[in-house]
Short mmCIF file of N, CA, C and O in Angstrom, two decimals:
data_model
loop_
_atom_site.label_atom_id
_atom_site.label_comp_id
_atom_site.label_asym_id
_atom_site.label_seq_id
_atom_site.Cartn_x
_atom_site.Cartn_y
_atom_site.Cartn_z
N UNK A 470 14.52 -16.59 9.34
CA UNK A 470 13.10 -16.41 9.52
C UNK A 470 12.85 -14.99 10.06
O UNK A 470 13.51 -14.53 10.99
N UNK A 471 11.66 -14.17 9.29
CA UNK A 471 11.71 -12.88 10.11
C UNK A 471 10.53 -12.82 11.36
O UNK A 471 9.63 -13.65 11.41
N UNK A 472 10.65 -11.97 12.11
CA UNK A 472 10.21 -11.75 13.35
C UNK A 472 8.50 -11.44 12.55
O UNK A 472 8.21 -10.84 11.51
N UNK A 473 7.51 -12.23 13.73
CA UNK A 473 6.34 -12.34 13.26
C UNK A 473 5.98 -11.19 13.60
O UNK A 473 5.00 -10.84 12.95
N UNK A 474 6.40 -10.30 14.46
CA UNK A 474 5.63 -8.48 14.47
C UNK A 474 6.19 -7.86 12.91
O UNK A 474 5.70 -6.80 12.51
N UNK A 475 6.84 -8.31 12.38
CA UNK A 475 6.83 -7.83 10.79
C UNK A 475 6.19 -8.28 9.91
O UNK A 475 5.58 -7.65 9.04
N UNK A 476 6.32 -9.91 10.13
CA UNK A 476 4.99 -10.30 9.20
C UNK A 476 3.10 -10.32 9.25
O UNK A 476 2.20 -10.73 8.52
N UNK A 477 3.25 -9.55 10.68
CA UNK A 477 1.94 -9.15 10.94
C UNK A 477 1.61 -8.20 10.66
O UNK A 477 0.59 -8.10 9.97
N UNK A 478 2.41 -6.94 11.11
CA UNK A 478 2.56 -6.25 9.84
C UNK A 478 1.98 -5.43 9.04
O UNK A 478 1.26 -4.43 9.16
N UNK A 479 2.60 -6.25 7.87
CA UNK A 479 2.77 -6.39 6.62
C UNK A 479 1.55 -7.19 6.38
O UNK A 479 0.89 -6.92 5.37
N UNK A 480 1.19 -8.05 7.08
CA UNK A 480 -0.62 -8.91 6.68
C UNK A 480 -1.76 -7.35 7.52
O UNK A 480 -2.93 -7.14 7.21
N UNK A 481 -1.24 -6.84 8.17
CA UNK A 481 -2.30 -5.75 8.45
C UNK A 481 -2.16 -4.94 7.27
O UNK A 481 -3.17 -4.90 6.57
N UNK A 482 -1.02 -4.18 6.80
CA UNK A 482 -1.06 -3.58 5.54
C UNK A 482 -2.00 -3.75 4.79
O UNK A 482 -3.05 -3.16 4.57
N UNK A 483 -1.26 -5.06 4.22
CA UNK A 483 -2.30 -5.61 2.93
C UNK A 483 -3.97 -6.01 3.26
O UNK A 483 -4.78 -6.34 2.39
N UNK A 484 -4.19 -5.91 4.35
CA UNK A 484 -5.62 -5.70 4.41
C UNK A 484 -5.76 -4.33 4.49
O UNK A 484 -6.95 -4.03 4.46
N UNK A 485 -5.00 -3.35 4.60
CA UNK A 485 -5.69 -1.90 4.76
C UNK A 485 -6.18 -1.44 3.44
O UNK A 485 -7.22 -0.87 3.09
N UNK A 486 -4.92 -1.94 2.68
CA UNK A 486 -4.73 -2.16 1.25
C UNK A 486 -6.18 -2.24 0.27
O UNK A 486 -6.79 -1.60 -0.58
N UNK A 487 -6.24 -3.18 0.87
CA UNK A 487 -7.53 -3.66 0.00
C UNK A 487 -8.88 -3.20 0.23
O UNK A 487 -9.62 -2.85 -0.69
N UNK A 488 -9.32 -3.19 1.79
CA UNK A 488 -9.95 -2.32 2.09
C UNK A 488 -10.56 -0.86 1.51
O UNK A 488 -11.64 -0.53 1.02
N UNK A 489 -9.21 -0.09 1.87
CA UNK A 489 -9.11 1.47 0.83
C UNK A 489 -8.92 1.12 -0.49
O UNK A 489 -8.91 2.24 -1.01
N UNK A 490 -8.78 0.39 -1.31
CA UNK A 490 -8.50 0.65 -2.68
C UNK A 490 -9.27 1.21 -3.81
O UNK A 490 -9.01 1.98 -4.73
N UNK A 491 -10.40 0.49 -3.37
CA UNK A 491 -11.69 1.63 -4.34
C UNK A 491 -12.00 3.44 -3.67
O UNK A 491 -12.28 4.42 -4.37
N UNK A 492 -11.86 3.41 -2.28
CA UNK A 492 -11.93 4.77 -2.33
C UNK A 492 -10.80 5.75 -2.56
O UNK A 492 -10.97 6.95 -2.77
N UNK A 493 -9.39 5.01 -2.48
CA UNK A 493 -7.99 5.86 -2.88
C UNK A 493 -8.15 5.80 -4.43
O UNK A 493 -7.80 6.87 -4.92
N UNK A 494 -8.62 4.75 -5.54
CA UNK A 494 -8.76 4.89 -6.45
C UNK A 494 -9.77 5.82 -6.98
O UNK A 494 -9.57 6.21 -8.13
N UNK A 495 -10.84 6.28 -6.35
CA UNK A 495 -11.90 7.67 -6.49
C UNK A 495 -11.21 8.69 -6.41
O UNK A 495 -11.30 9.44 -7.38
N UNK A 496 -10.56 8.99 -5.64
CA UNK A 496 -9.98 9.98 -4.91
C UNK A 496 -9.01 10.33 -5.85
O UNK A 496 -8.89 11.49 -6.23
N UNK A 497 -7.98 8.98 -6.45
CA UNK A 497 -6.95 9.71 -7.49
C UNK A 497 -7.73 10.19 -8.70
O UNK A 497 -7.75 11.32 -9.17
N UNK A 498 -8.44 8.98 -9.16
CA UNK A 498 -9.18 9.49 -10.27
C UNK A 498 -9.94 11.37 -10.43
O UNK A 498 -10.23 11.91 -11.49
N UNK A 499 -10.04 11.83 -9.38
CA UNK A 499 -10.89 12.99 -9.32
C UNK A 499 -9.25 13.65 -9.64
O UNK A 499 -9.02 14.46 -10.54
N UNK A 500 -8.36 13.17 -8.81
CA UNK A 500 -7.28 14.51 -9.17
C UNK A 500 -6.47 14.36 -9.92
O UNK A 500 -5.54 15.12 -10.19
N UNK A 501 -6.81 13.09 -10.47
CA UNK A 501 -6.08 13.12 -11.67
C UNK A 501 -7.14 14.30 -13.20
O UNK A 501 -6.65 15.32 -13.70
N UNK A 502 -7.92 13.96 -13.42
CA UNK A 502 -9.30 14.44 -14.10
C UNK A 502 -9.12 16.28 -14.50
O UNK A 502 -9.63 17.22 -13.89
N UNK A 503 -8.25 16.30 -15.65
CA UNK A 503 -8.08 17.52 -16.32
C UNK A 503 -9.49 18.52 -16.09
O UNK A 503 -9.19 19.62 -15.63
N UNK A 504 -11.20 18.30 -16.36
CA UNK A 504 -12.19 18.46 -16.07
C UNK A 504 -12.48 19.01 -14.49
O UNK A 504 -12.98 20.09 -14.20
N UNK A 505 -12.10 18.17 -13.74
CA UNK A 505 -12.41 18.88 -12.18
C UNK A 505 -11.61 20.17 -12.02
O UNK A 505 -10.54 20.53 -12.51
N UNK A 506 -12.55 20.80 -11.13
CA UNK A 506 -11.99 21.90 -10.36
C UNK A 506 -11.28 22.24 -9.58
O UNK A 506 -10.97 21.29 -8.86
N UNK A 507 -10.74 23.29 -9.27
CA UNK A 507 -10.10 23.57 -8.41
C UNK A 507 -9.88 22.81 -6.97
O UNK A 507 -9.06 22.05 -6.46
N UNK A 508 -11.48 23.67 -6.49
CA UNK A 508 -11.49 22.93 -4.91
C UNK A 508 -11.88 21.35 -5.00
O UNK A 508 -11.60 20.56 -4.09
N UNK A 509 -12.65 20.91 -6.38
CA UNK A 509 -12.89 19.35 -5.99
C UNK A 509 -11.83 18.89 -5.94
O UNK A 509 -11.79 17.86 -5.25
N UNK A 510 -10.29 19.37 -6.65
CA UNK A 510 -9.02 18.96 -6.24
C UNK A 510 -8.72 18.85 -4.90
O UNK A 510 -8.74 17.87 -4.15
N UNK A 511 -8.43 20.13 -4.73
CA UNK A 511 -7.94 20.42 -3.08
C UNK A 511 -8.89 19.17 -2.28
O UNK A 511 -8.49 18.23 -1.59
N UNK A 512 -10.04 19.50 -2.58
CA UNK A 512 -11.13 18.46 -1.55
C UNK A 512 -11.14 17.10 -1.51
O UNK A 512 -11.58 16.43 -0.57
N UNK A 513 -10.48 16.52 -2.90
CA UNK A 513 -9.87 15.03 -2.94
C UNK A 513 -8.43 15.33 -2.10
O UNK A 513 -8.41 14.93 -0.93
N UNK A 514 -7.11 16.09 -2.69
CA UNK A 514 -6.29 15.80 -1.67
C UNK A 514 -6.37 15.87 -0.36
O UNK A 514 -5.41 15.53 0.33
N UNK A 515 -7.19 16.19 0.04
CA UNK A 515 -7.61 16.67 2.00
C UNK A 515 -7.96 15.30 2.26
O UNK A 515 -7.39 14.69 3.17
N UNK A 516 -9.24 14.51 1.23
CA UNK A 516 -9.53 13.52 1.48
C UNK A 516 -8.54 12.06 1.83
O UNK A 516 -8.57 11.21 2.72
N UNK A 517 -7.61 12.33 0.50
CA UNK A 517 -6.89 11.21 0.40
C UNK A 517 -5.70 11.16 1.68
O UNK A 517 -5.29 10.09 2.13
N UNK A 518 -5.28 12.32 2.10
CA UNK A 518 -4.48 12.94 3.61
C UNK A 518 -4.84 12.17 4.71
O UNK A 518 -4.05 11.53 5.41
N UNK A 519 -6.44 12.27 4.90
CA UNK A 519 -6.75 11.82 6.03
C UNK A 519 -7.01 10.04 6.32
O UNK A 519 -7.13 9.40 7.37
N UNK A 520 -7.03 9.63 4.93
CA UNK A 520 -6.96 7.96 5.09
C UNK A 520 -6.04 7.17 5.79
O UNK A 520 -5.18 7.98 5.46
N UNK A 521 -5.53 6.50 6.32
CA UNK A 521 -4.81 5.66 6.57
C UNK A 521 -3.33 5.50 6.12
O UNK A 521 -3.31 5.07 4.96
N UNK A 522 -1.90 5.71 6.69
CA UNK A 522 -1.19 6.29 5.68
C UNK A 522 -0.61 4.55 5.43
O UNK A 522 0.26 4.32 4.59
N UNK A 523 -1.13 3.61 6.13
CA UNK A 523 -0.33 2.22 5.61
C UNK A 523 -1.58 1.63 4.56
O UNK A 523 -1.39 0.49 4.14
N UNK A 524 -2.85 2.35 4.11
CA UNK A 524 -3.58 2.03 3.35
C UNK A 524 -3.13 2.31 1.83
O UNK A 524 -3.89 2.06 0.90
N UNK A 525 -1.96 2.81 1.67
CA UNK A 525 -1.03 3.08 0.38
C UNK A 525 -0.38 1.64 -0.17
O UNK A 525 0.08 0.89 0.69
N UNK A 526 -0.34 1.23 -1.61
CA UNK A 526 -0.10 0.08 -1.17
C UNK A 526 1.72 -0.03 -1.91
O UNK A 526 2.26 -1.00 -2.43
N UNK A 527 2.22 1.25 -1.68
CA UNK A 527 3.60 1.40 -1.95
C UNK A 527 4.13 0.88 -0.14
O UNK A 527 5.23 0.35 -0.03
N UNK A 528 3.50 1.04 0.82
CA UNK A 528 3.90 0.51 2.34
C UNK A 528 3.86 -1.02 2.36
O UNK A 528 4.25 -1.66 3.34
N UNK A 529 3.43 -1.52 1.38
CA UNK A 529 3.12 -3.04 1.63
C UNK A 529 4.96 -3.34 0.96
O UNK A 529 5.60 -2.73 0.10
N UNK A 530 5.36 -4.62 1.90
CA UNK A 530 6.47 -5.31 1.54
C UNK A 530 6.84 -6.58 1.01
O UNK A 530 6.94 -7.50 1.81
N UNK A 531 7.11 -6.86 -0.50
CA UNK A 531 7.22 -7.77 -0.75
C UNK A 531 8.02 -9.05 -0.10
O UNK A 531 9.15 -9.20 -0.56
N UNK A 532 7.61 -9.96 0.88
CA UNK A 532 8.27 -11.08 1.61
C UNK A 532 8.13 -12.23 0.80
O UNK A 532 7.34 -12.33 -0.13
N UNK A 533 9.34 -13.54 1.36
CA UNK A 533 9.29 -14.73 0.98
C UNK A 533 8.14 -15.39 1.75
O UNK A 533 7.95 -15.26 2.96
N UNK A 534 7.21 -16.28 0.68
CA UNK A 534 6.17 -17.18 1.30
C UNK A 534 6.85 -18.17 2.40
O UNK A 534 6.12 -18.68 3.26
N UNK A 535 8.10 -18.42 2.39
CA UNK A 535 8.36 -19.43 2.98
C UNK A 535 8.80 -19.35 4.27
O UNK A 535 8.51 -20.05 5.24
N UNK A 536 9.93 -17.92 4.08
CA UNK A 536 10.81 -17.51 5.63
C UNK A 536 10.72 -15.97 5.88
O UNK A 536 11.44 -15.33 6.65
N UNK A 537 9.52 -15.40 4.94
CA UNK A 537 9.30 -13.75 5.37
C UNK A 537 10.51 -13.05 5.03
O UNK A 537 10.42 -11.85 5.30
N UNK A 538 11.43 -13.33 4.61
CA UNK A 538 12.92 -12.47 4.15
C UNK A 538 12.35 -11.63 3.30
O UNK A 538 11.69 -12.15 2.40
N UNK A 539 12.43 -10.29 3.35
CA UNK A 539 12.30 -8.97 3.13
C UNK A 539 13.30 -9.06 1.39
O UNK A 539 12.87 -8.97 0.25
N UNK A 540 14.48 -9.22 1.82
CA UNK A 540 15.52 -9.00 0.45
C UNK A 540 15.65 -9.83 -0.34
O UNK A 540 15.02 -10.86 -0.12
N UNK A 541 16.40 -9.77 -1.47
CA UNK A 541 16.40 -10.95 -2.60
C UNK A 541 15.18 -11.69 -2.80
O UNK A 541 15.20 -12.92 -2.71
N UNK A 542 13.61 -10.75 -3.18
CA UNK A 542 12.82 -11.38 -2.88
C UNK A 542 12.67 -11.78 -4.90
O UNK A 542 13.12 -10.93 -5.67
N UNK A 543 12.10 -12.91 -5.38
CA UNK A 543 11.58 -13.18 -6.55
C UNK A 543 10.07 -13.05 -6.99
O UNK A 543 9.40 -14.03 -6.65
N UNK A 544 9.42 -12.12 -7.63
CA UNK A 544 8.52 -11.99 -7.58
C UNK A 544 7.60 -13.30 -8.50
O UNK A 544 6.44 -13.60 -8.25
N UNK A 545 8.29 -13.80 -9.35
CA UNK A 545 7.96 -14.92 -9.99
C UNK A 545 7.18 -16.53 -9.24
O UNK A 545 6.31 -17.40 -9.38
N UNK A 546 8.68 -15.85 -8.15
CA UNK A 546 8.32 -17.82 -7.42
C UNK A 546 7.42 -17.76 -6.31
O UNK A 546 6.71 -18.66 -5.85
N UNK A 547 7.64 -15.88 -5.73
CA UNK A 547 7.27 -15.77 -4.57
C UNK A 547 8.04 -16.49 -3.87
O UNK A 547 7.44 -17.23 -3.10
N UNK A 548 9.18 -16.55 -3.85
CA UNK A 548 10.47 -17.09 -2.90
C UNK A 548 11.66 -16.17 -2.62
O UNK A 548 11.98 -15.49 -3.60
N UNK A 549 12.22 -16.02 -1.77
CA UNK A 549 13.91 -14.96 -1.94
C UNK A 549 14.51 -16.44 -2.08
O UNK A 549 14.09 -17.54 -1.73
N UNK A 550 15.74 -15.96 -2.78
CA UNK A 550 17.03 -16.66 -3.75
C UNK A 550 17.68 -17.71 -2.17
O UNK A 550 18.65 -18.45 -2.28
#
């Protein structure tokens, strides 16, 4: 079983997650956007800098529903092996 300051966490993550997701998705969209400029670049990456850095949702960790185990996780069953 993993220690509940990890699976708390990891449930704060995924709410930061979701939270930011429409404005980190603005934000890429502008710098991704062959069309924008220069500084509206720079001015999205400054933006996207100052957000939240566990609002990324590459920080979120896939756990077992059952015992929070981090490794051998199955994304299918939502269980580790």
């Amino acid at each position: 079983m993993a220690k509940t300051s990890k699976l708390a966490r990891n449930a704060q993550r995924k709410e930061l997650v979701a939270r930011y997701a429409t404005k980190r998705a603005a934000l890429k969209a502008i710098i991704q956007n062959p069309k924008s400029t220069g500084e509206e670049k720079l001015a999205a990456v400054n933006a996207l800098h100052k957000l939240p850095r566990d609002s990324s949702a590459t920080r979120v960790r896939n756990r077992c529903n059952m015992s929070g185990r981090p490794r051998a996780f199955l994304r299918h069953f939502g269980l580790s092996r």
